[in-house]
mmCIF file of C-alpha atoms and ligand atoms in Angstrom:
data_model
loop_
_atom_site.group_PDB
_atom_site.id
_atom_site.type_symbol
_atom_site.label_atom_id
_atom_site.label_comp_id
_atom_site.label_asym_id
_atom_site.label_seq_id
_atom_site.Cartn_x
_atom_site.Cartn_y
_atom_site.Cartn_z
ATOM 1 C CA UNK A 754 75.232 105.439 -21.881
ATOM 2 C CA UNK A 755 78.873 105.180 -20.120
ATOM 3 C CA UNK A 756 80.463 102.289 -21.403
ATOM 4 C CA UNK A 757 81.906 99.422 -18.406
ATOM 5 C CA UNK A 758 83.195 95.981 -17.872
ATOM 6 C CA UNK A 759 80.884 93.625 -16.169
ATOM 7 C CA UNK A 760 81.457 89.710 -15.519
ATOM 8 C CA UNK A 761 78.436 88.626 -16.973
ATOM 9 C CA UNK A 762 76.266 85.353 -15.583
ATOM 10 C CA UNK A 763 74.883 83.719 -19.371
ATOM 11 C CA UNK A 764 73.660 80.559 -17.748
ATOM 12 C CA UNK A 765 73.325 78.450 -15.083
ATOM 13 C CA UNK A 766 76.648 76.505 -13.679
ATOM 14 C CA UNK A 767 78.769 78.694 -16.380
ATOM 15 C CA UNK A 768 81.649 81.131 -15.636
ATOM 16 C CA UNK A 769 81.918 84.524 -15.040
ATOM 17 C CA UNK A 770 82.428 86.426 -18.475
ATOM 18 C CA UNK A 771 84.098 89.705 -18.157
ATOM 19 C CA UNK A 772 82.433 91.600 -21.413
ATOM 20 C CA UNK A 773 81.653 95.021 -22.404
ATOM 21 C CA UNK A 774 78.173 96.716 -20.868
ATOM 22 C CA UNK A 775 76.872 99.985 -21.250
ATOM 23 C CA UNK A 776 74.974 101.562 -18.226
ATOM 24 C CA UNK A 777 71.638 103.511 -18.142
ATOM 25 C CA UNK A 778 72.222 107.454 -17.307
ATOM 26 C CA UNK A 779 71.059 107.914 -13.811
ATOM 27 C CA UNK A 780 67.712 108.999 -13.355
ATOM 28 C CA UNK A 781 66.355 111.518 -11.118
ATOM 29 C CA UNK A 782 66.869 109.544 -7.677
ATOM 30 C CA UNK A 783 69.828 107.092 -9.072
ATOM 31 C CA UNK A 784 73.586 106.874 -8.642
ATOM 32 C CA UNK A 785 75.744 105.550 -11.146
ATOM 33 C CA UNK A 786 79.487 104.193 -9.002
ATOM 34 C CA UNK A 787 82.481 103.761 -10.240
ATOM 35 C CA UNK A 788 83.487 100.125 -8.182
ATOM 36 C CA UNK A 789 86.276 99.990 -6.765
ATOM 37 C CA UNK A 790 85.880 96.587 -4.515
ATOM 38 C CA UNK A 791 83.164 94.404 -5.061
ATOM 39 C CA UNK A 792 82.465 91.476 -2.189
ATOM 40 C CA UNK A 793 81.632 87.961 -3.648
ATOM 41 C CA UNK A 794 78.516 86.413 -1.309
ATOM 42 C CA UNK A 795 76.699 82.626 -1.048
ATOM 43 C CA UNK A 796 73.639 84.116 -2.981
ATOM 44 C CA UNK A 797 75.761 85.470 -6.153
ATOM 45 C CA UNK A 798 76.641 81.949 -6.145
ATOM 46 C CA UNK A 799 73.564 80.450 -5.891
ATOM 47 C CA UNK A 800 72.163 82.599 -8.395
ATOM 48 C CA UNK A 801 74.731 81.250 -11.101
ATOM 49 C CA UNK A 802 73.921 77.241 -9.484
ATOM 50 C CA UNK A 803 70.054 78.140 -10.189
ATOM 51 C CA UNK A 804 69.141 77.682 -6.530
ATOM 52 C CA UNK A 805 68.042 81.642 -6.133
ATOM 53 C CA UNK A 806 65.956 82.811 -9.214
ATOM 54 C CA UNK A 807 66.914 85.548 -10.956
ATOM 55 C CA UNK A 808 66.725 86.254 -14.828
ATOM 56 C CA UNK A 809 69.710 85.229 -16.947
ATOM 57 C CA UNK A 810 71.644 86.738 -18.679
ATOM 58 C CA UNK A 811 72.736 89.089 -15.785
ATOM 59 C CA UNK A 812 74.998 91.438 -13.610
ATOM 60 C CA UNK A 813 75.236 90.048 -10.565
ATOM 61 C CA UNK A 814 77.155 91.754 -7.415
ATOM 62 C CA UNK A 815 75.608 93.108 -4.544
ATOM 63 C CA UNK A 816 78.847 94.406 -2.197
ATOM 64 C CA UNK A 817 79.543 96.933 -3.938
ATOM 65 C CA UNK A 818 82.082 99.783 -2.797
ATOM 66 C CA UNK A 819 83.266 103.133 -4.788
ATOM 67 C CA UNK A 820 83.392 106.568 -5.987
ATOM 68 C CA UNK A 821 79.678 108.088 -7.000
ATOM 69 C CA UNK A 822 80.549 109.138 -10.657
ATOM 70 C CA UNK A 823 77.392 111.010 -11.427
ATOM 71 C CA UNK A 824 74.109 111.626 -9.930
ATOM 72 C CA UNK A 825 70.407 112.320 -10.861
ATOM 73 C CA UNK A 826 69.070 115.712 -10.515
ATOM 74 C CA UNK A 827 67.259 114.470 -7.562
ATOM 75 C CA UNK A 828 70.140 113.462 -5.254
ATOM 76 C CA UNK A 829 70.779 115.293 -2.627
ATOM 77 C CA UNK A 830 72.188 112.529 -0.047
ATOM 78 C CA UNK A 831 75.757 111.718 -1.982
ATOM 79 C CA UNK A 832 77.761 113.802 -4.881
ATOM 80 C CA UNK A 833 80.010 112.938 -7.600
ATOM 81 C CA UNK A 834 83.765 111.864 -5.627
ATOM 82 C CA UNK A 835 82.351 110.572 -2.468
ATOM 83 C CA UNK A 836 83.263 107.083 -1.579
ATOM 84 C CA UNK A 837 79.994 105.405 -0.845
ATOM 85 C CA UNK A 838 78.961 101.684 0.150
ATOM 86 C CA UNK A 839 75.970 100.120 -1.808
ATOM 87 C CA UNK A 840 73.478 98.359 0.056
ATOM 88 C CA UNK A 841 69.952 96.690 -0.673
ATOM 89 C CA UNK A 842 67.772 98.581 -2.577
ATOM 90 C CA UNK A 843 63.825 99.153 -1.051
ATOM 91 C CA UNK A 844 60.943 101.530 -1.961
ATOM 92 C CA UNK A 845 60.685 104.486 0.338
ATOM 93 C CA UNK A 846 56.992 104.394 -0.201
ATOM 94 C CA UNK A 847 55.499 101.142 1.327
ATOM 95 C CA UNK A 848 54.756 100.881 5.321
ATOM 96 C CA UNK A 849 57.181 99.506 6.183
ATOM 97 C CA UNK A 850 59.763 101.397 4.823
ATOM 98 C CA UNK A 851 58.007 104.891 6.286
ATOM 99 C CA UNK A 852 58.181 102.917 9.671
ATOM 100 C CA UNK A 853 62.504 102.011 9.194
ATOM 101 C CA UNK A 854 61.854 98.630 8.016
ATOM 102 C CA UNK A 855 63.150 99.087 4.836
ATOM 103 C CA UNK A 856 64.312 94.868 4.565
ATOM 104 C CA UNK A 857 60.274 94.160 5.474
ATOM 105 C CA UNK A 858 59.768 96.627 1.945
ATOM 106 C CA UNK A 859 56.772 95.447 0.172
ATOM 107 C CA UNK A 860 58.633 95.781 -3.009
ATOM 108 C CA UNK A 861 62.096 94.331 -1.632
ATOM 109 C CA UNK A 862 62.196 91.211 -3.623
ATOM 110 C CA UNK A 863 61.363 92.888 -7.052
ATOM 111 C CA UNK A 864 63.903 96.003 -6.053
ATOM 112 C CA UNK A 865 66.366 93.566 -5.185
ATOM 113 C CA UNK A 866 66.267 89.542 -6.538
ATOM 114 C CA UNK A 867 63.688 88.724 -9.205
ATOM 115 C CA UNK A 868 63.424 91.478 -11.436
ATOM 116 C CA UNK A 869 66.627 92.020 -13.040
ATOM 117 C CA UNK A 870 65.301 95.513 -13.804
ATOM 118 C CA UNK A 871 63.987 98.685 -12.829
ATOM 119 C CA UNK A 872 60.152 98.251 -10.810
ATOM 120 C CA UNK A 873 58.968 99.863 -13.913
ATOM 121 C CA UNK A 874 60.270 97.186 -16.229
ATOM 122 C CA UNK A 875 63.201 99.403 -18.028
ATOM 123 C CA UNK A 876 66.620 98.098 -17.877
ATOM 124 C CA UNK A 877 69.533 99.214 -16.845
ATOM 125 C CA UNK A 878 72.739 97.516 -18.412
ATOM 126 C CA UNK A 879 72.772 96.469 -22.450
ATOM 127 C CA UNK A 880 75.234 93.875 -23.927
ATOM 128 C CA UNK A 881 78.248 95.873 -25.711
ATOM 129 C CA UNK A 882 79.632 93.200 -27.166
ATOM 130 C CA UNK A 883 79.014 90.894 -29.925
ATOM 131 C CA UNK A 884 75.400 90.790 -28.966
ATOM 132 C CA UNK A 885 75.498 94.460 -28.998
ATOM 133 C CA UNK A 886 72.263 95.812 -27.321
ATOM 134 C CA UNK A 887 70.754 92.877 -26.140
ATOM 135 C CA UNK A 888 69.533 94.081 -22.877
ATOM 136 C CA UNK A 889 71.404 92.230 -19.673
ATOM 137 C CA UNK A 890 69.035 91.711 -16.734
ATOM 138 C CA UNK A 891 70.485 94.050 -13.488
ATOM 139 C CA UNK A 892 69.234 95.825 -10.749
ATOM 140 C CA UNK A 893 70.588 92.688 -8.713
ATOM 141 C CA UNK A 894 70.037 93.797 -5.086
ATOM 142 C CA UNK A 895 69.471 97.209 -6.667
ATOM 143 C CA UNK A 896 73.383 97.570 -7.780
ATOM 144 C CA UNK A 897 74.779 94.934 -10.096
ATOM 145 C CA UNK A 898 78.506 95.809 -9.130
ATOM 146 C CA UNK A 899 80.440 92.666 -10.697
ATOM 147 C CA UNK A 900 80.947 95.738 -12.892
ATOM 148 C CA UNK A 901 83.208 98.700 -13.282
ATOM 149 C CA UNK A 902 80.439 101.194 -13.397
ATOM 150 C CA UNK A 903 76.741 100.083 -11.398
ATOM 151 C CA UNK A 904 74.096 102.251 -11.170
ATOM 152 C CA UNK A 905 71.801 102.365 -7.848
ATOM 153 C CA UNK A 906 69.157 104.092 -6.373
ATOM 154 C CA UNK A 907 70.034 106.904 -3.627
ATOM 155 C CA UNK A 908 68.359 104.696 -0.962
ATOM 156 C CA UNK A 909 70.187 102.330 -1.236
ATOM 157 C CA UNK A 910 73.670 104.247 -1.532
ATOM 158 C CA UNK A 911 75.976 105.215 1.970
ATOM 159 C CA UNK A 912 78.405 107.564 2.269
ATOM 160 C CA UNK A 913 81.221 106.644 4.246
ATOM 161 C CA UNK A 914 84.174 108.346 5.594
ATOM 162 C CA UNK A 915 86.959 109.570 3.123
ATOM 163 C CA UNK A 916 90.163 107.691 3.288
ATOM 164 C CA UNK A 917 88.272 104.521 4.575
ATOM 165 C CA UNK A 918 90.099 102.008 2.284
ATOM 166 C CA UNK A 919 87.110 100.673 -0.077
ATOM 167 C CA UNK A 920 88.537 97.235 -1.086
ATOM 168 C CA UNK A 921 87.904 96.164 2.433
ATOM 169 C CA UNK A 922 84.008 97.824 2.687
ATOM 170 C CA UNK A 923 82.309 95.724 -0.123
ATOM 171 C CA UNK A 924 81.564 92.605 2.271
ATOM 172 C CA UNK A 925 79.666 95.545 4.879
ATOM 173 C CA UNK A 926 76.774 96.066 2.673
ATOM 174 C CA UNK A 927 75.548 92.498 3.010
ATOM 175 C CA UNK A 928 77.868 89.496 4.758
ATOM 176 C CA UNK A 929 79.063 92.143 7.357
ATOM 177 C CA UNK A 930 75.840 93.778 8.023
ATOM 178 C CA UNK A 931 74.120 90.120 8.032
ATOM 179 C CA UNK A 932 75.723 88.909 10.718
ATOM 180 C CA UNK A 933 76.722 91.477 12.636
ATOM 181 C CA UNK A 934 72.628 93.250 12.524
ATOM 182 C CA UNK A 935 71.331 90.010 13.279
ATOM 183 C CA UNK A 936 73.139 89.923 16.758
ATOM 184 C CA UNK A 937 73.158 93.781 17.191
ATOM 185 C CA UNK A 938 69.836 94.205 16.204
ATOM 186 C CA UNK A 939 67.558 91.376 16.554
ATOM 187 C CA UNK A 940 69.214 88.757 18.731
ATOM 188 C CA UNK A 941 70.557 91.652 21.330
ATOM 189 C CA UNK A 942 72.062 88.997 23.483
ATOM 190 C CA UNK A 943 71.398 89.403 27.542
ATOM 191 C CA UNK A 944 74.617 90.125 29.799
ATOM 192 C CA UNK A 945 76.174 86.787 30.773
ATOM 193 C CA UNK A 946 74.247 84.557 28.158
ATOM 194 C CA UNK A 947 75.497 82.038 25.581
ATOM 195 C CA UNK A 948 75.605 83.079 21.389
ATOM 196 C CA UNK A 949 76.226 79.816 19.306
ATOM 197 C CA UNK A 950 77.168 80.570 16.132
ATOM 198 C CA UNK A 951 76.748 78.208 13.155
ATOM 199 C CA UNK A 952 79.068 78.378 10.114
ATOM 200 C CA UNK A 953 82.158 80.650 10.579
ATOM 201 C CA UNK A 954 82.116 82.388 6.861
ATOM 202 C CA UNK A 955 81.857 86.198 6.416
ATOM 203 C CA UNK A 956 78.328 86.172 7.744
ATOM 204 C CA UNK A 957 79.464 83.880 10.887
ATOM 205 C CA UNK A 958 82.485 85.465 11.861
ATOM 206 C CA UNK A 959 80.802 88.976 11.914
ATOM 207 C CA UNK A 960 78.407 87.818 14.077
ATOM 208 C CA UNK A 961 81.051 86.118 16.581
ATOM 209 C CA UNK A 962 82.569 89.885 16.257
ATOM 210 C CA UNK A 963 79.173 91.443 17.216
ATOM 211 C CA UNK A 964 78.750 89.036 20.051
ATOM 212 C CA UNK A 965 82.018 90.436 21.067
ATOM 213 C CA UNK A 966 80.705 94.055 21.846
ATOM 214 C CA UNK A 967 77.547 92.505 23.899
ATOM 215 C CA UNK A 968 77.258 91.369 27.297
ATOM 216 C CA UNK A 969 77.506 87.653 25.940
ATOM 217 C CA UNK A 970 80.047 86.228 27.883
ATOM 218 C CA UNK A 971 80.863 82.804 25.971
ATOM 219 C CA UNK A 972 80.747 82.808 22.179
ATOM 220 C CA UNK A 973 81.029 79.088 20.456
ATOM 221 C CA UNK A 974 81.137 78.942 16.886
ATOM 222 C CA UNK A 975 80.498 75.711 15.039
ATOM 223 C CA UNK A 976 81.674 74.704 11.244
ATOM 224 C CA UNK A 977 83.484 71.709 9.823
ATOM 225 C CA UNK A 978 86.677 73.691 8.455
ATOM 226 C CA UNK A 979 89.563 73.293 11.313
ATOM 227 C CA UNK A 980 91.175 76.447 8.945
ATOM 228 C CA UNK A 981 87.883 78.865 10.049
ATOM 229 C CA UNK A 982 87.833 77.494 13.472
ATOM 230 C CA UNK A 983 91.193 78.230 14.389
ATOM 231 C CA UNK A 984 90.594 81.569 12.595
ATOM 232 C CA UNK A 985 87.325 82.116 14.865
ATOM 233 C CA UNK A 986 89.395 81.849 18.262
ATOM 234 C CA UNK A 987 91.478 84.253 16.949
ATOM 235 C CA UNK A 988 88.977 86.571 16.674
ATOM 236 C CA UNK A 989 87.466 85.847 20.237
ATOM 237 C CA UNK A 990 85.674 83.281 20.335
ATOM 238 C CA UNK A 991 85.481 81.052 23.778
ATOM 239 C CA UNK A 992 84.879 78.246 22.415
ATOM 240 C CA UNK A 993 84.625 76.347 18.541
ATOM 241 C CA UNK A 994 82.895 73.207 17.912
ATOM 242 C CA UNK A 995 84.156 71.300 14.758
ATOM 243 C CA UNK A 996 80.860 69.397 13.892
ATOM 244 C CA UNK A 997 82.914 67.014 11.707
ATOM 245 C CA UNK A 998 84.085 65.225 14.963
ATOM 246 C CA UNK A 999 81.363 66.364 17.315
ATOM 247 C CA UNK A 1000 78.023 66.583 17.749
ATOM 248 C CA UNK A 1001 77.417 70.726 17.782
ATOM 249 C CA UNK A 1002 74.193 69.678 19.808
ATOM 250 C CA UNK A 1003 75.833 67.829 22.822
ATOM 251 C CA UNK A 1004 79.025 69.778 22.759
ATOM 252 C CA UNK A 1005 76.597 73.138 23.741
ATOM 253 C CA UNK A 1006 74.941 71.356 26.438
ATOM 254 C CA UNK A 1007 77.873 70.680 28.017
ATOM 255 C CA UNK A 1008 79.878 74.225 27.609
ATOM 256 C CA UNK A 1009 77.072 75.222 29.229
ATOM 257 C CA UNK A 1010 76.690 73.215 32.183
ATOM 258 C CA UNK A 1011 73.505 71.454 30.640
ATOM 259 C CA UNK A 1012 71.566 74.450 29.719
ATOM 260 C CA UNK A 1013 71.937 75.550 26.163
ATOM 261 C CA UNK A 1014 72.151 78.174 24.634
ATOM 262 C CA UNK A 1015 70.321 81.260 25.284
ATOM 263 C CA UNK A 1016 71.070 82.869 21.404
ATOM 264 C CA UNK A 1017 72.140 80.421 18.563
ATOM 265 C CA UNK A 1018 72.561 82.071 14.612
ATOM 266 C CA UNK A 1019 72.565 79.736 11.660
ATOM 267 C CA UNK A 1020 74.325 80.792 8.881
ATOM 268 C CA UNK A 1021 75.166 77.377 7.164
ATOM 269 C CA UNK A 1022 72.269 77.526 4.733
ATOM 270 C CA UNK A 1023 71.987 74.060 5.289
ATOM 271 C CA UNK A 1024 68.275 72.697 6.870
ATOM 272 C CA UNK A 1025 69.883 69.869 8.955
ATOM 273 C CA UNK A 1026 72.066 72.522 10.798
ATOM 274 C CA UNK A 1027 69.161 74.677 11.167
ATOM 275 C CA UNK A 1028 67.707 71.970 13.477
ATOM 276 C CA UNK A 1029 70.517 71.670 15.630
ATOM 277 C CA UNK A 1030 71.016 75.278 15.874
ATOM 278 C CA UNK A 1031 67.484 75.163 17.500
ATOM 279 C CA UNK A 1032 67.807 71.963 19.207
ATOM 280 C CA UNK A 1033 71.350 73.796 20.770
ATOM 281 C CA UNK A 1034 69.003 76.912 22.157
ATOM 282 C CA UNK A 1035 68.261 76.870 26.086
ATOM 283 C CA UNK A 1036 64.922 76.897 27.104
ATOM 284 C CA UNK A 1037 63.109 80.355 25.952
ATOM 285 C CA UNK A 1038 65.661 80.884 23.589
ATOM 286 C CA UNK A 1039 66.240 82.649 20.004
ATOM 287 C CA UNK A 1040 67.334 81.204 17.231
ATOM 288 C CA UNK A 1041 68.345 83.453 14.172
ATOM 289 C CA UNK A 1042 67.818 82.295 10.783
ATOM 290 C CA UNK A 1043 70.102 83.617 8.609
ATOM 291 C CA UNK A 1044 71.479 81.544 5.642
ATOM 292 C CA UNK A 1045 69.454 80.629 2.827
ATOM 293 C CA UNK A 1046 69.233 77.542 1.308
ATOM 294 C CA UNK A 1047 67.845 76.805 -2.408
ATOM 295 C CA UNK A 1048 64.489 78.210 -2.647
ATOM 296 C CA UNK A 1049 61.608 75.453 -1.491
ATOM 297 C CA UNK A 1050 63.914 73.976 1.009
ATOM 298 C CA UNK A 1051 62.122 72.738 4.210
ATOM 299 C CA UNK A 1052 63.345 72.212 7.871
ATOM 300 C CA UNK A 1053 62.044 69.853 10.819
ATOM 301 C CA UNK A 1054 61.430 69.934 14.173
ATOM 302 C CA UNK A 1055 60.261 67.754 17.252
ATOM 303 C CA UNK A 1056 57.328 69.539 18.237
ATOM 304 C CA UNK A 1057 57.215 67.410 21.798
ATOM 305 C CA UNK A 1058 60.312 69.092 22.194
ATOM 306 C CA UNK A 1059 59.085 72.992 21.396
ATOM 307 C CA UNK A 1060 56.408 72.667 23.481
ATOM 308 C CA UNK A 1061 58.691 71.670 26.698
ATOM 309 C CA UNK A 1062 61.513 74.332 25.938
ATOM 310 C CA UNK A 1063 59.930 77.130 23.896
ATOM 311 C CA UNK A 1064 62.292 77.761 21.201
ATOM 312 C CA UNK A 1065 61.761 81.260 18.895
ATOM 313 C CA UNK A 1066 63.001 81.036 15.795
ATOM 314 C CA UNK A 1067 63.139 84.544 13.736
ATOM 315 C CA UNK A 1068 64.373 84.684 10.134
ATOM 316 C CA UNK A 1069 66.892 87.854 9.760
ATOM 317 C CA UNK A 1070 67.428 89.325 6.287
ATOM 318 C CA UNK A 1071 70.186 92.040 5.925
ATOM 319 C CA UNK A 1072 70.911 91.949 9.783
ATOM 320 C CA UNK A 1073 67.269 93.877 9.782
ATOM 321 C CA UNK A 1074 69.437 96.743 9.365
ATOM 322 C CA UNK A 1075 68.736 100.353 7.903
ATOM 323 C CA UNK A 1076 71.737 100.980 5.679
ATOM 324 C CA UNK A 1077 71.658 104.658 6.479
ATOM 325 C CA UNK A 1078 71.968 104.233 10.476
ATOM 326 C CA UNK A 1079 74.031 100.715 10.917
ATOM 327 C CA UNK A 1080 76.492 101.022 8.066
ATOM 328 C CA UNK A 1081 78.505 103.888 9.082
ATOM 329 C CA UNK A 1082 78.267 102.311 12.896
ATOM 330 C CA UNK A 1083 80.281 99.247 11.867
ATOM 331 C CA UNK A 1084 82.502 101.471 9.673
ATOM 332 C CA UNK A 1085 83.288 103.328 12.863
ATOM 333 C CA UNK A 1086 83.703 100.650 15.080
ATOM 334 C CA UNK A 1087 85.902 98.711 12.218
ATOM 335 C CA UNK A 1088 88.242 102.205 12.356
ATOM 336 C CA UNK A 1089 88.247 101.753 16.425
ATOM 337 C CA UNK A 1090 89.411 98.350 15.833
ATOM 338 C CA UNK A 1091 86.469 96.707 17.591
ATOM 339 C CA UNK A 1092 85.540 94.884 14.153
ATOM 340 C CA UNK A 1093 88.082 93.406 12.395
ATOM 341 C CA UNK A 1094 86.687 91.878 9.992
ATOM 342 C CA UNK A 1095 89.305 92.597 7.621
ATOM 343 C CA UNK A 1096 90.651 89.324 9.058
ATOM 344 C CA UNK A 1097 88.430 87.366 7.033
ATOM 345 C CA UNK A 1098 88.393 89.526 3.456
ATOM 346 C CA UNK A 1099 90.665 88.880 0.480
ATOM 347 C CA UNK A 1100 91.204 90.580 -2.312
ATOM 348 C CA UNK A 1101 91.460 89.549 -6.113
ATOM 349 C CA UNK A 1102 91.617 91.467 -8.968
ATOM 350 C CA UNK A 1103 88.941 91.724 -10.803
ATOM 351 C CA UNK A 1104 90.183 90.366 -14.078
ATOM 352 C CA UNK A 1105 90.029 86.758 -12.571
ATOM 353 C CA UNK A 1106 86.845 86.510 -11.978
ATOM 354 C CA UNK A 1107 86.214 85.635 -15.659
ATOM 355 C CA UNK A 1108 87.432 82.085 -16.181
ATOM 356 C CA UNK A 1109 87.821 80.875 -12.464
ATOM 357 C CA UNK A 1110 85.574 82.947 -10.299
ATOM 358 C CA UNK A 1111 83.970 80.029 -8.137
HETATM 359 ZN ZN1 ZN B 71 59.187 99.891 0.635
HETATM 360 ZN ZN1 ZN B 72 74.913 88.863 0.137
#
């Protein structure tokens, strides 16, 4: 078993602990990456505050971006030395996976949050360390990459183009993809129409980017942080809302000449902003549920209301993208320069996520 160096999650609400792992060989249809860049997203963190369950002690990391190092005798897709992107992990098998629906997988929230291991039970990582061979709980998203080696499954693993610099392509196989698929792909906004987007973070901003390269001709984005509104003009949006000093609601109405919005994505996480982001929507319109909140958490609405202006509301995981196809799209259109997200990623080494990473 290759030997790596993970930042471990022990517990709930405790640091990052950078500690020796060793990784499972790959199998027949696994990968095992050497990480180069590794994105940090909301549900890693809300894993470690015990709002998403998953079994502790664990690898976390689910952007995950390197070299394949070695490959099962099954692989035919990638080879050792290609730079690949690491994506969510899903079956292959079920229905909706043989119909390209591979975020509806029947098996996609044992492949990719509660498990912590293989779908037949066996795990993946083991403690190297002073608990030597205790085994660590990974197979988060299918990848585990807060780690210098993560194994994954070849579904779940894309190629992308050689000399496409890695330590930007970590956020692409989840914040990227989130909110850039859920416009592209679900919300497919109409020529001339109205996208409000809620929360500028990763998620948000790609999704402002996405609106970019539709017909939508006025983009507002909404968050509380002057910082990532200013940032969001920058990157084209027509208008920002800072919902500290306005109500998102009213100021939508009125950029739009009392109509609403035709699109509106929340990415907050938070309930309360989930109802304005439908309350914001113009009659007939779409609203895109995107962030998660802790697991339970409810949201309201005034029914009156939804029966006089029709409001859909569609919950979006992963952008409802299929790695494969959409990945090495936004890659492409990144290199053209029509998605820059590498406005809004930063890099740290990886050393310093052990005492301080939050
Ligand atoms: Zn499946
Ligand atoms: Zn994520």
């Amino acid at each position: 078993m290759p030997p790596a160096t993970a930042a471990v999650t022990r517990g709930i609400d405790e640091p990052f602990e950078l500690a020796e792992v060793r990784v499972d060989e790959p199998r027949s249809h696994e990968v095992l990456v050497q990480i180069i860049a590794v994105g940090m997203c909301h549900t890693d963190l809300s894993v470690r505050a015990g709002h998403t369950p998953f079994p502790l002690p664990a690898v976390l990391g689910h952007e995950g971006a390197g070299v394949v190092e070695r490959v099962g005798h099954a692989v035919t897709r990638v080879a050792p030395g290609d730079p690949v992107v690491i994506s969510f992990d899903s079956c292959g098998m079920c229905l909706p996976c043989e119909t390209g629906r591979p975020v509806q997988c029947m098996h996609w929230a044992a492949l990719n949050l509660l498990g912590g291991s293989r779908l037949d039970g066996s795990h993946t990582l083991t403690s190297a360390g002073a608990d030597r061979d205790q085994p660590l709980h990974g197979c988060f998203f299918g990848q585990s990459s807060f780690s210098t080696l993560a194994l994954a499954t070849e579904r779940s693993v894309v190629r992308v183009p050689t000399g496409t610099p890695l330590e930007l392509l970590g956020p692409i196989g989840c914040g990227v993809q989130t909110g850039a698929g859920a416009v592209l792909n679900v919300l497919k906004p109409s020529p001339g129409s109205t996208v409000a987007v809620f929360g500028a973070g990763a998620v948000g901003l790609s999704a402002a980017l996405a609106a970019q390269l539709t017909g939508a001709t006025r983009i507002v984005v909404v968050d509380i942080v002057p910082s990532r509104l200013a940032l969001a003009r920058e990157l084209g949006a027509t208008d920002v809302v800072d919902a500290r000093v306005d109500d998102a609601v009213g100021a939508i109405f009125e950029l739009t000449g009392g109509a609403g919005a035709e699109y509106t994505l929340e990415t907050s996480g938070v309930p309360r902003v989930l109802r304005q982001a439908v309350d914001a929507l113009a009659v007939d319109g779409w609203c895109g549920v995107v962030g998660a909140p802790p697991i339970g958490s409810e949201a309201s609405f005034d029914v009156p209301r939804m029966l006089d202006r029709n409001p859909h509301i569609v919950g979006i995981n992963q952008g409802a993208s299929v790695p494969r196809q959409f990945i090495p799209a936004l890659i492409e259109l990144h290199l053209q320069g029509r998605l820059p997200f590498e406005r809004f990623v930063r890099t740290f080494p990886f050393a310093s996520s052990g005492g301080n990473g939050r």
